Short mmCIF file of C-alpha atoms in Angstrom, two decimals:
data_model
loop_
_atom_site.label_atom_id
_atom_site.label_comp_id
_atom_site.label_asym_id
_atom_site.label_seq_id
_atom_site.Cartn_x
_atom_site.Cartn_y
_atom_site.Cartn_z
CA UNK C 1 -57.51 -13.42 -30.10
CA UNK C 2 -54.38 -15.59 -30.18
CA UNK C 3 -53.53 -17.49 -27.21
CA UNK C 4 -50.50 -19.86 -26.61
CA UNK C 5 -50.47 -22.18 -23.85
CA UNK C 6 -46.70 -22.84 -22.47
CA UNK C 7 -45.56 -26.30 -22.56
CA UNK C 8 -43.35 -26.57 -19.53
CA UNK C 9 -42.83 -30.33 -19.89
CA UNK C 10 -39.21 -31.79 -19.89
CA UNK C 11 -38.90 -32.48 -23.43
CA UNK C 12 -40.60 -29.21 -24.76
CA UNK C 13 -37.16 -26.99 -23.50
CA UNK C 14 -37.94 -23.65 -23.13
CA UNK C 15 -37.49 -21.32 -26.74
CA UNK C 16 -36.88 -18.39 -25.00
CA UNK C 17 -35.31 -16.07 -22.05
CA UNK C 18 -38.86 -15.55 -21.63
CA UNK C 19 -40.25 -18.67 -21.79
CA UNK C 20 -37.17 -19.94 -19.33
CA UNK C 21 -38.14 -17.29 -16.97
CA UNK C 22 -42.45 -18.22 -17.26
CA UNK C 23 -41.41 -21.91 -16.69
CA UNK C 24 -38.92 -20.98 -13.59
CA UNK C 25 -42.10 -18.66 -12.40
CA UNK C 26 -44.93 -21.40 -13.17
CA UNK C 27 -42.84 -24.63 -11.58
CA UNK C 28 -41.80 -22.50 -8.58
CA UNK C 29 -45.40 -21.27 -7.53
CA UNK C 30 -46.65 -24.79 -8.31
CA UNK C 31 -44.83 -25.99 -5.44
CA UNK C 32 -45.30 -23.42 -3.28
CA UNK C 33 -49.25 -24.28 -4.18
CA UNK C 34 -48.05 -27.81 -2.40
CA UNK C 35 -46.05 -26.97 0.67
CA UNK C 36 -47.54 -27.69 3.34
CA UNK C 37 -45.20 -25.93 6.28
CA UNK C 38 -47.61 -23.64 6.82
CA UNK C 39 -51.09 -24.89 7.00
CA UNK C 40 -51.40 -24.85 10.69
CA UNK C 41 -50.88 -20.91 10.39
CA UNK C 42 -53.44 -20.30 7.50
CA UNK C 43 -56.01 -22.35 9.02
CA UNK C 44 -56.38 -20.66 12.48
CA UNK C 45 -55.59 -17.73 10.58
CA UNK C 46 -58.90 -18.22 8.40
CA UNK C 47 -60.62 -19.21 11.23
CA UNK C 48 -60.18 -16.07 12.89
CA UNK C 49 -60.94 -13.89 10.08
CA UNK C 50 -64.26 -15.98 9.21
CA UNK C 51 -65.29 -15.82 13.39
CA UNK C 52 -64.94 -11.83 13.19
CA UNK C 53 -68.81 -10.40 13.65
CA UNK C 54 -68.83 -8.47 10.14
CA UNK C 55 -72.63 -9.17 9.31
CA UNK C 56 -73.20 -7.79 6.30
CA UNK C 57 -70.12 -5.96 5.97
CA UNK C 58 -68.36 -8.99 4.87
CA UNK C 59 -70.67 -9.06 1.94
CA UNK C 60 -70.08 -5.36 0.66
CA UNK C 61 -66.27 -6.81 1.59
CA UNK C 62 -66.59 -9.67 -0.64
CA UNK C 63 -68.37 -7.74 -3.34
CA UNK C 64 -71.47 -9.28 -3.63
CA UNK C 65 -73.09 -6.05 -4.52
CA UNK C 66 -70.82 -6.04 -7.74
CA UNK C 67 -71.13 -9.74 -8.33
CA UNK C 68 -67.39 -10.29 -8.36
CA UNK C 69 -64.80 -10.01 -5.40
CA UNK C 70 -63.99 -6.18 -4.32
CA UNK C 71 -60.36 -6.57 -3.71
CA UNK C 72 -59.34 -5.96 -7.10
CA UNK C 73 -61.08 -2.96 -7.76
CA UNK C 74 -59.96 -1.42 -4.22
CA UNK C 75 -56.10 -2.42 -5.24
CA UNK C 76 -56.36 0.30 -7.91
CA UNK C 77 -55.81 3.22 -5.45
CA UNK C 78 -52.79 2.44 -4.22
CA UNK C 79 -51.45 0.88 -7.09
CA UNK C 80 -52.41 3.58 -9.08
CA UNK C 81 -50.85 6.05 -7.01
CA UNK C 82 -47.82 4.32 -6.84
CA UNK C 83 -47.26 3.70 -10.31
CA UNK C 84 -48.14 7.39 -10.79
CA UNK C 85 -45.72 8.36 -8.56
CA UNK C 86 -42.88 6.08 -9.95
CA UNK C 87 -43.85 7.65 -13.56
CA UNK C 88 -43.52 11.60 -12.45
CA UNK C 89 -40.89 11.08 -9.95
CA UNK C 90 -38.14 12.63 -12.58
CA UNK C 91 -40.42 14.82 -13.71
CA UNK C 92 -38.46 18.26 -12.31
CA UNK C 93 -40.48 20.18 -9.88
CA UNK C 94 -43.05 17.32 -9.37
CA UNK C 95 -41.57 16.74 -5.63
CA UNK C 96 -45.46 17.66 -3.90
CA UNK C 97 -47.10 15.26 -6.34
CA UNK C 98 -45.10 12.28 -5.95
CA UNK C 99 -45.15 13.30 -1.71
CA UNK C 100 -49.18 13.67 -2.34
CA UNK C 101 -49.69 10.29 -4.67
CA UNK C 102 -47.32 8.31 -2.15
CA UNK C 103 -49.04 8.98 1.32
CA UNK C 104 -53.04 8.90 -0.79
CA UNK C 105 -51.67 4.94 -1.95
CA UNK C 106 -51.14 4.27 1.45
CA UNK C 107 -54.00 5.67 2.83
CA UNK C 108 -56.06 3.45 -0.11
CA UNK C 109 -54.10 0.03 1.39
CA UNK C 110 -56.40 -0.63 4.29
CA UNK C 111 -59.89 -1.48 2.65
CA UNK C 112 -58.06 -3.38 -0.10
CA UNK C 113 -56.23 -5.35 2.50
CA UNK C 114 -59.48 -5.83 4.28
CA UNK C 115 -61.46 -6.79 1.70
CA UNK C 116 -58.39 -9.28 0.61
CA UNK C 117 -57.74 -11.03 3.66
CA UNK C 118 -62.02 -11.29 3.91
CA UNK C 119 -61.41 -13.37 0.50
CA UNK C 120 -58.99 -14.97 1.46
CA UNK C 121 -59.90 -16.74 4.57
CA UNK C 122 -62.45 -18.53 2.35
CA UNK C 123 -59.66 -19.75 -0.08
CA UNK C 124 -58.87 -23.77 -0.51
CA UNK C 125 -55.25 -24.55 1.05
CA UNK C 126 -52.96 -24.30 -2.24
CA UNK C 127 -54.11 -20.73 -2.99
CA UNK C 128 -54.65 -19.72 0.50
CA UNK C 129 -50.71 -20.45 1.00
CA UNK C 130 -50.14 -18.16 -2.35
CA UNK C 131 -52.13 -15.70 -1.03
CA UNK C 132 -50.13 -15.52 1.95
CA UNK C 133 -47.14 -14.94 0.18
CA UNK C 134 -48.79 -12.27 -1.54
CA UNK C 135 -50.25 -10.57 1.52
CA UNK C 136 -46.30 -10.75 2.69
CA UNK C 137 -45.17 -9.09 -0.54
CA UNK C 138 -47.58 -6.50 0.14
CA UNK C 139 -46.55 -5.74 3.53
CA UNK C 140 -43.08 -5.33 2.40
CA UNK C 141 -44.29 -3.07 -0.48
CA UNK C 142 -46.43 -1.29 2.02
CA UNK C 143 -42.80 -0.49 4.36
CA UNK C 144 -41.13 0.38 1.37
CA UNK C 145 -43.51 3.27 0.76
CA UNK C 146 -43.86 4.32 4.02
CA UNK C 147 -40.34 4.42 4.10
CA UNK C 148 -40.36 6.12 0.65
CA UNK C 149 -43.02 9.10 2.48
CA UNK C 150 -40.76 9.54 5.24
CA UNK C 151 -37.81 10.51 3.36
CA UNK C 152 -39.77 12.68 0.96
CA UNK C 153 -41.11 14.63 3.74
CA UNK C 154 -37.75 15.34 5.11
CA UNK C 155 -36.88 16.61 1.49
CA UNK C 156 -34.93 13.38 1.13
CA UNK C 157 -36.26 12.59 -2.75
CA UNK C 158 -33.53 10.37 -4.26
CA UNK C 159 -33.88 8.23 -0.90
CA UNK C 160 -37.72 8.40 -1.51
CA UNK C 161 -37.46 7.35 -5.09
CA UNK C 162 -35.09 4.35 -4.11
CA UNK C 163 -37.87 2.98 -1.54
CA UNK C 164 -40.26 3.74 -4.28
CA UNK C 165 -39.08 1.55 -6.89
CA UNK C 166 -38.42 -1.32 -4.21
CA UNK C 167 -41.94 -0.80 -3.44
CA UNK C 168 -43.23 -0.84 -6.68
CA UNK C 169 -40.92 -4.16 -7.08
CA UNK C 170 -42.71 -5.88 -4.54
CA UNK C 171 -46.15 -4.56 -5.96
CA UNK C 172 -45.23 -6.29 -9.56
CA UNK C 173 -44.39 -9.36 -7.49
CA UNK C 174 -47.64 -9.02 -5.31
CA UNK C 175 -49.46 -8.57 -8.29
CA UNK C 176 -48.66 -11.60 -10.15
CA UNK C 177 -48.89 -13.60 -7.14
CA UNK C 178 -52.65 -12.44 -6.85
CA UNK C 179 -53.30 -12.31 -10.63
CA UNK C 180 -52.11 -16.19 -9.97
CA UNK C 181 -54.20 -16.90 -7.12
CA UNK C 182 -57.43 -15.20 -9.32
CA UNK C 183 -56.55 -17.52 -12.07
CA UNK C 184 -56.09 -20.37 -10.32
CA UNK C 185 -59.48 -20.36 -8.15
CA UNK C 186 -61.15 -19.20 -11.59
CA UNK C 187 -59.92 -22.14 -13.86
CA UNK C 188 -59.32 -24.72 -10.99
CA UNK C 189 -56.82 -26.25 -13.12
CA UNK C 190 -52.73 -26.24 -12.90
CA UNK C 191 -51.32 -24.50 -16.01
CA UNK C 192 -47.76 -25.79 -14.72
CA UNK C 193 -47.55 -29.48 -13.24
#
């Protein structure tokens, strides 16, 4: 397997458009690892979640039956859906399916949102306050579908499509924000810095 490690010093320079863009992505999520504005928020925030009386539903949460975190594998119905949707949704006559595969991702968002925020109030400060961000990119992906259900079931499609692909935006984004935050806790190390 080849693996290259990007060198985002000063004096490397990016080669690419790509490379440019990993840096811009790397430096920028490196200091949102650091800010610190809100802390106060994601500690009595984890506090809360940790104090609710789960017994041992926080462990099926957590995954401990599986031996790794749950939240990824839940993620894959709504994502799934979603990216199911976006690929038949100019597909002519595919109008139920795309309704169907919308409204089944969003019914598939609240145990992987449970099981996610579970994780995360357990999660040291820098990628508690990525996870936050991702948690808000989720919500907003979450509005965009619901948006994107609502106008399909008023036989609104092209509206429907247009929330869908701002939804599935925000999913890419959520995604590599929690792909990041996975890494991160994995490796314990700072790939950009």
């Amino acid at each position: 397997m080849n693996s290259r490690t990007l060198d985002t010093s000063p004096t490397a320079g990016p080669t690419t458009a790509l490379d440019a863009a990993s840096a811009c992505w790397l430096k920028t999520l490196d200091r949102l690892e650091r800010t610190t504005v809100a802390d106060p928020a994601i500690r009595a925030l984890q506090r809360g979640i940790r104090s609710l009386p789960l017994g041992g539903m926080r462990d099926l949460l957590r995954g401990r039956l599986l031996g790794h975190p749950v939240h990824p594998v839940l993620v894959q119905v709504p994502i799934g859906c979603w990216l199911s949707a976006s690929v038949i949704d100019f597909v002519p006559g595919t109008h139920h399916a795309t309704t169907t595969l919308t409204a089944v991702g969003l019914a598939g968002v609240a145990p992987a949102a449970v099981a996610g925020w579970v994780d995360w109030a357990d999660l040291p400060p820098e990628h508690a306050r990525v996870g936050l961000v991702h948690a808000a990119s989720n919500v907003f992906a979450v509005a965009c579908y619901t948006a994107s259900l609502a106008a399909r079931l008023r036989g609104r499609s092209a509206r429907g499509r247009l929330w869908a692909l701002s939804g599935m935006t925000a999913v890419a984004v959520s995604g590599a924000l929690g792909g990041h935050v996975a890494y991160r806790q994995a490796v314990g190390t700072h790939a950009a810095t």
